[in-house]
Each structure stands twice: as C-alpha cells, then as structure tokens.
Amino acid sequence: MESSGPAARCPLQEQRARWERKRACTARELLETERRYQEQLGLVTTYFVGILRAKGTLRPPERQALFGPWELIYGASQELLPYLEEGHWGQGLEGFCPHLELYIQFAANSERSQTTLQEQLKKSKRFRRFLRLQEGRPEFGGLQLQDLLPLPLQRLQQYEHLVVALAENTSPNSPDHHQLTRRWFLRQGWLLVVPPHGEPRPRMFFLFSDVLLMAKPRPPLHLLQSGTFACRALYPMAQCQLHRVFGHSGGPCGGLLSLSFPQEKLLLMSTDQEELLRWYHSLTLAISSQKN
C-alpha cells in the first residue's frame, strides 16, 4: 500500500484563505488610518476651530465658511472608530453612512473655504499671527492649515477604496457583506451635461453605490446657503445602462458617457480623459453592486 502523500490541495479553501488575508490586511489599514484621521480632525477642532471660537478672532459666518461641518465630521469619526476597534466592520460602516451627507456639505463648501482662508490671510494681521502660532505647534508636524483643510475629502477617497476592498474580500454569506455593500459614497466631481440642443452645462455629481445625485450650485449671493448645492435629480443605479460613447483612445480630448434610465437619458462629458475613466469605473462598480 502506497504511503499517503501531502494532503490534497483544495482550491476553494485556498481562495478563502487568500480572501481572509486580504480582508484582515484591509481591515487593519482601515483601523490604523481612521485612528490617525480622527487624531488630525481632533487637533484642528481643538487648536483652530475651538480657539477661534473662544477668542473671537473670526466672526461666526467667517468661521463657518472656513471649516464648514468640520466638528460634525469629527463626531462621526468618533462614533465609527469604536466599531472598527471591536471588529464590527459592517455594523460600524452601515451606521456611518448617514453621516456621508456631512461630506457632501463639506465638498460643496471647499472652494468657499479656500477663498475665505486667502481673504483672511490678506486682510487680518490678527488672524495671520494666530495661524503662525497654531501651525508652529509640534502636534502638526509642520503642516499648515491649508494642508489640513482637505483632510475630509482625502479621507473620503480612502473610504471608497478600503470599503470596496473590504467588501470584495468578505464572504457573501457573512452578515458584514450585506452591510458593506449598502449605500456608500464613491465619487464626486464636476461633469458637463450635454443636452439634445444647446450648450453643455456644468453640474456637480455625487455618486453613491445605489444612486447618482446631480446638483447645481446655489447663487453666491444666497443669504443662508451660499456655497452649497441644490439637488436637481436623483438617478437609481439599479436601472442604469452605461456606455462609453467616445473616450476609448486615451487621448487628451476627454470623452462622453451615456447613462440610460427608464424615463431619461444622460450624456455626460469631461475634457479630462483620466477623470472620465475614473467616473466610468466608479459607475460600473455602482451598477454592478446593485445588480448583484
């Protein structure tokens, strides 16, 4: 009788082991980067937002224009982190989803924030002195406020990649899988809407895993909501048919995407070929997640 050799390989078990290793690596990266992100949010909240409020260096409208919903975003991270530390990825991220509205508000306010910062630097000696003092603290490691203000938008892109990777390496039978593939923010940016007649119109788009939101900037003289966007349409990804009309060659001329819905067809254009490709991949991911 032949001696038994090494145990026969099981491809399915090997694949599951690879998924689990990738999932563990992604989960660890999500946790570690969230800790660092929350620390940075807290530093800005304490040494800039809080002290500016206490000292009255900026008037409330200027402070709000500069930081937007920063403190609320910090609070959202404080709610999320304990779930990640305890390994409740799906539950924590599902509960975090309603806070994505804060990131939309922050993105809508980003241009106004940078404009306010530059205006205050030019006209307020007191603000410039305050900024030098705070930016010189060792906690900031040489970073300036203008380097720190984009943090939430940078983190949003990290969330996109990490959560998608986490979902891709989570078994469909896991309760986490359903929670990880629910509504999630994927991308935001300007695209040109090409009408049947007339000139293309710039619109801001916010893509979630289940819907595409089209928004229009409110007038700059709006008393209460200047620098924000008004929703103009909401498109369900489950009903979307996506095609690249042109933009396959990788040239510098941009391209055009066609999105067909039961009641409407959208033609979206970008003059940036790489940006168009990123939108195409993100839209494909959203449509696939809904149809699966």
mmCIF file of N, CA, C and O in Angstrom, residues 92-128:
data_model
loop_
_atom_site.group_PDB
_atom_site.id
_atom_site.type_symbol
_atom_site.label_atom_id
_atom_site.label_comp_id
_atom_site.label_asym_id
_atom_site.label_seq_id
_atom_site.Cartn_x
_atom_site.Cartn_y
_atom_site.Cartn_z
ATOM 1 N N GLY A 92 -20.482 49.069 11.893
ATOM 2 C CA GLY A 92 -19.955 50.421 12.050
ATOM 3 C C GLY A 92 -20.082 51.251 10.784
ATOM 4 O O GLY A 92 -20.513 52.406 10.834
ATOM 5 N N LEU A 93 -19.741 50.661 9.644
ATOM 6 C CA LEU A 93 -19.788 51.401 8.385
ATOM 7 C C LEU A 93 -21.222 51.657 7.932
ATOM 8 O O LEU A 93 -21.508 52.696 7.343
ATOM 9 N N GLU A 94 -22.111 50.712 8.221
ATOM 10 C CA GLU A 94 -23.517 50.932 7.900
ATOM 11 C C GLU A 94 -24.069 52.104 8.713
ATOM 12 O O GLU A 94 -24.789 52.958 8.195
ATOM 13 N N GLY A 95 -23.716 52.162 9.992
ATOM 14 C CA GLY A 95 -24.158 53.268 10.826
ATOM 15 C C GLY A 95 -23.516 54.591 10.435
ATOM 16 O O GLY A 95 -24.071 55.662 10.683
ATOM 17 N N PHE A 96 -22.349 54.516 9.795
ATOM 18 C CA PHE A 96 -21.635 55.716 9.378
ATOM 19 C C PHE A 96 -22.256 56.352 8.137
ATOM 20 O O PHE A 96 -22.116 57.562 7.911
ATOM 21 N N CYS A 97 -22.950 55.547 7.329
ATOM 22 C CA CYS A 97 -23.477 56.028 6.041
ATOM 23 C C CYS A 97 -24.306 57.307 6.142
ATOM 24 O O CYS A 97 -24.153 58.200 5.309
ATOM 25 N N PRO A 98 -25.224 57.454 7.124
ATOM 26 C CA PRO A 98 -25.992 58.706 7.178
ATOM 27 C C PRO A 98 -25.120 59.947 7.339
ATOM 28 O O PRO A 98 -25.541 61.044 6.964
ATOM 29 N N HIS A 99 -23.915 59.779 7.875
ATOM 30 C CA HIS A 99 -23.028 60.928 8.055
ATOM 31 C C HIS A 99 -22.362 61.362 6.755
ATOM 32 O O HIS A 99 -21.685 62.400 6.727
ATOM 33 N N LEU A 100 -22.546 60.600 5.669
ATOM 34 C CA LEU A 100 -21.931 60.979 4.403
ATOM 35 C C LEU A 100 -22.484 62.301 3.882
ATOM 36 O O LEU A 100 -21.828 62.989 3.097
ATOM 37 N N GLU A 101 -23.694 62.652 4.318
ATOM 38 C CA GLU A 101 -24.260 63.951 3.949
ATOM 39 C C GLU A 101 -23.345 65.095 4.400
ATOM 40 O O GLU A 101 -23.231 66.121 3.727
ATOM 41 N N LEU A 102 -22.662 64.897 5.532
ATOM 42 C CA LEU A 102 -21.729 65.916 6.017
ATOM 43 C C LEU A 102 -20.575 66.111 5.039
ATOM 44 O O LEU A 102 -20.097 67.235 4.837
ATOM 45 N N TYR A 103 -20.134 65.012 4.434
ATOM 46 C CA TYR A 103 -19.034 65.105 3.476
ATOM 47 C C TYR A 103 -19.489 65.787 2.191
ATOM 48 O O TYR A 103 -18.696 66.489 1.547
ATOM 49 N N ILE A 104 -20.731 65.578 1.803
ATOM 50 C CA ILE A 104 -21.274 66.292 0.643
ATOM 51 C C ILE A 104 -21.295 67.790 0.926
ATOM 52 O O ILE A 104 -20.904 68.611 0.095
ATOM 53 N N GLN A 105 -21.751 68.155 2.129
ATOM 54 C CA GLN A 105 -21.753 69.568 2.515
ATOM 55 C C GLN A 105 -20.329 70.123 2.522
ATOM 56 O O GLN A 105 -20.085 71.251 2.079
ATOM 57 N N PHE A 106 -19.397 69.334 3.039
ATOM 58 C CA PHE A 106 -18.006 69.776 3.111
ATOM 59 C C PHE A 106 -17.435 69.974 1.708
ATOM 60 O O PHE A 106 -16.731 70.965 1.447
ATOM 61 N N ALA A 107 -17.729 69.034 0.801
ATOM 62 C CA ALA A 107 -17.243 69.147 -0.573
ATOM 63 C C ALA A 107 -17.831 70.381 -1.253
ATOM 64 O O ALA A 107 -17.126 71.105 -1.968
ATOM 65 N N ALA A 108 -19.122 70.623 -1.017
ATOM 66 C CA ALA A 108 -19.774 71.780 -1.621
ATOM 67 C C ALA A 108 -19.183 73.087 -1.119
ATOM 68 O O ALA A 108 -19.185 74.099 -1.823
ATOM 69 N N ASN A 109 -18.660 73.073 0.102
ATOM 70 C CA ASN A 109 -18.128 74.292 0.724
ATOM 71 C C ASN A 109 -16.627 74.470 0.503
ATOM 72 O O ASN A 109 -16.058 75.478 0.911
ATOM 73 N N SER A 110 -15.962 73.500 -0.137
ATOM 74 C CA SER A 110 -14.494 73.501 -0.176
ATOM 75 C C SER A 110 -13.920 74.726 -0.888
ATOM 76 O O SER A 110 -12.933 75.316 -0.425
ATOM 77 N N GLU A 111 -14.512 75.125 -1.997
ATOM 78 C CA GLU A 111 -13.999 76.293 -2.712
ATOM 79 C C GLU A 111 -14.186 77.558 -1.874
ATOM 80 O O GLU A 111 -13.289 78.411 -1.797
ATOM 81 N N ARG A 112 -15.343 77.673 -1.256
ATOM 82 C CA ARG A 112 -15.604 78.823 -0.393
ATOM 83 C C ARG A 112 -14.624 78.850 0.781
ATOM 84 O O ARG A 112 -14.168 79.914 1.210
ATOM 85 N N SER A 113 -14.284 77.678 1.306
ATOM 86 C CA SER A 113 -13.349 77.585 2.418
ATOM 87 C C SER A 113 -11.977 78.131 2.034
ATOM 88 O O SER A 113 -11.381 78.920 2.768
ATOM 89 N N GLN A 114 -11.467 77.720 0.879
ATOM 90 C CA GLN A 114 -10.161 78.194 0.438
ATOM 91 C C GLN A 114 -10.161 79.695 0.161
ATOM 92 O O GLN A 114 -9.206 80.404 0.483
ATOM 93 N N THR A 115 -11.269 80.187 -0.415
ATOM 94 C CA THR A 115 -11.390 81.624 -0.672
ATOM 95 C C THR A 115 -11.380 82.406 0.633
ATOM 96 O O THR A 115 -10.703 83.442 0.754
ATOM 97 N N THR A 116 -12.117 81.905 1.634
ATOM 98 C CA THR A 116 -12.170 82.578 2.939
ATOM 99 C C THR A 116 -10.800 82.607 3.593
ATOM 100 O O THR A 116 -10.389 83.625 4.170
ATOM 101 N N LEU A 117 -10.073 81.489 3.516
ATOM 102 C CA LEU A 117 -8.738 81.432 4.103
ATOM 103 C C LEU A 117 -7.824 82.485 3.487
ATOM 104 O O LEU A 117 -7.126 83.228 4.203
ATOM 105 N N GLN A 118 -7.817 82.579 2.167
ATOM 106 C CA GLN A 118 -6.952 83.545 1.493
ATOM 107 C C GLN A 118 -7.364 84.987 1.808
ATOM 108 O O GLN A 118 -6.500 85.857 1.995
ATOM 109 N N GLU A 119 -8.667 85.229 1.882
ATOM 110 C CA GLU A 119 -9.144 86.576 2.212
ATOM 111 C C GLU A 119 -8.702 86.995 3.611
ATOM 112 O O GLU A 119 -8.239 88.126 3.815
ATOM 113 N N GLN A 120 -8.841 86.094 4.575
ATOM 114 C CA GLN A 120 -8.476 86.424 5.946
ATOM 115 C C GLN A 120 -6.968 86.595 6.112
ATOM 116 O O GLN A 120 -6.506 87.425 6.885
ATOM 117 N N LEU A 121 -6.198 85.810 5.362
ATOM 118 C CA LEU A 121 -4.743 85.957 5.410
ATOM 119 C C LEU A 121 -4.309 87.327 4.886
ATOM 120 O O LEU A 121 -3.339 87.914 5.365
ATOM 121 N N LYS A 122 -5.028 87.823 3.902
ATOM 122 C CA LYS A 122 -4.675 89.114 3.308
ATOM 123 C C LYS A 122 -5.061 90.295 4.199
ATOM 124 O O LYS A 122 -4.299 91.250 4.341
ATOM 125 N N LYS A 123 -6.238 90.213 4.806
ATOM 126 C CA LYS A 123 -6.766 91.417 5.453
ATOM 127 C C LYS A 123 -6.644 91.435 6.981
ATOM 128 O O LYS A 123 -6.840 92.479 7.599
ATOM 129 N N SER A 124 -6.333 90.296 7.605
ATOM 130 C CA SER A 124 -6.340 90.259 9.072
ATOM 131 C C SER A 124 -4.962 89.893 9.631
ATOM 132 O O SER A 124 -4.540 88.733 9.569
ATOM 133 N N LYS A 125 -4.276 90.889 10.171
ATOM 134 C CA LYS A 125 -2.988 90.632 10.807
ATOM 135 C C LYS A 125 -3.164 89.734 12.022
ATOM 136 O O LYS A 125 -2.322 88.866 12.304
ATOM 137 N N ARG A 126 -4.248 89.937 12.750
ATOM 138 C CA ARG A 126 -4.528 89.117 13.939
ATOM 139 C C ARG A 126 -4.698 87.653 13.561
ATOM 140 O O ARG A 126 -4.188 86.762 14.257
ATOM 141 N N PHE A 127 -5.366 87.376 12.451
ATOM 142 C CA PHE A 127 -5.568 86.000 12.001
ATOM 143 C C PHE A 127 -4.246 85.387 11.547
ATOM 144 O O PHE A 127 -3.963 84.217 11.831
ATOM 145 N N ARG A 128 -3.428 86.159 10.854
ATOM 146 C CA ARG A 128 -2.125 85.640 10.405
ATOM 147 C C ARG A 128 -1.250 85.268 11.597
ATOM 148 O O ARG A 128 -0.578 84.228 11.591
#
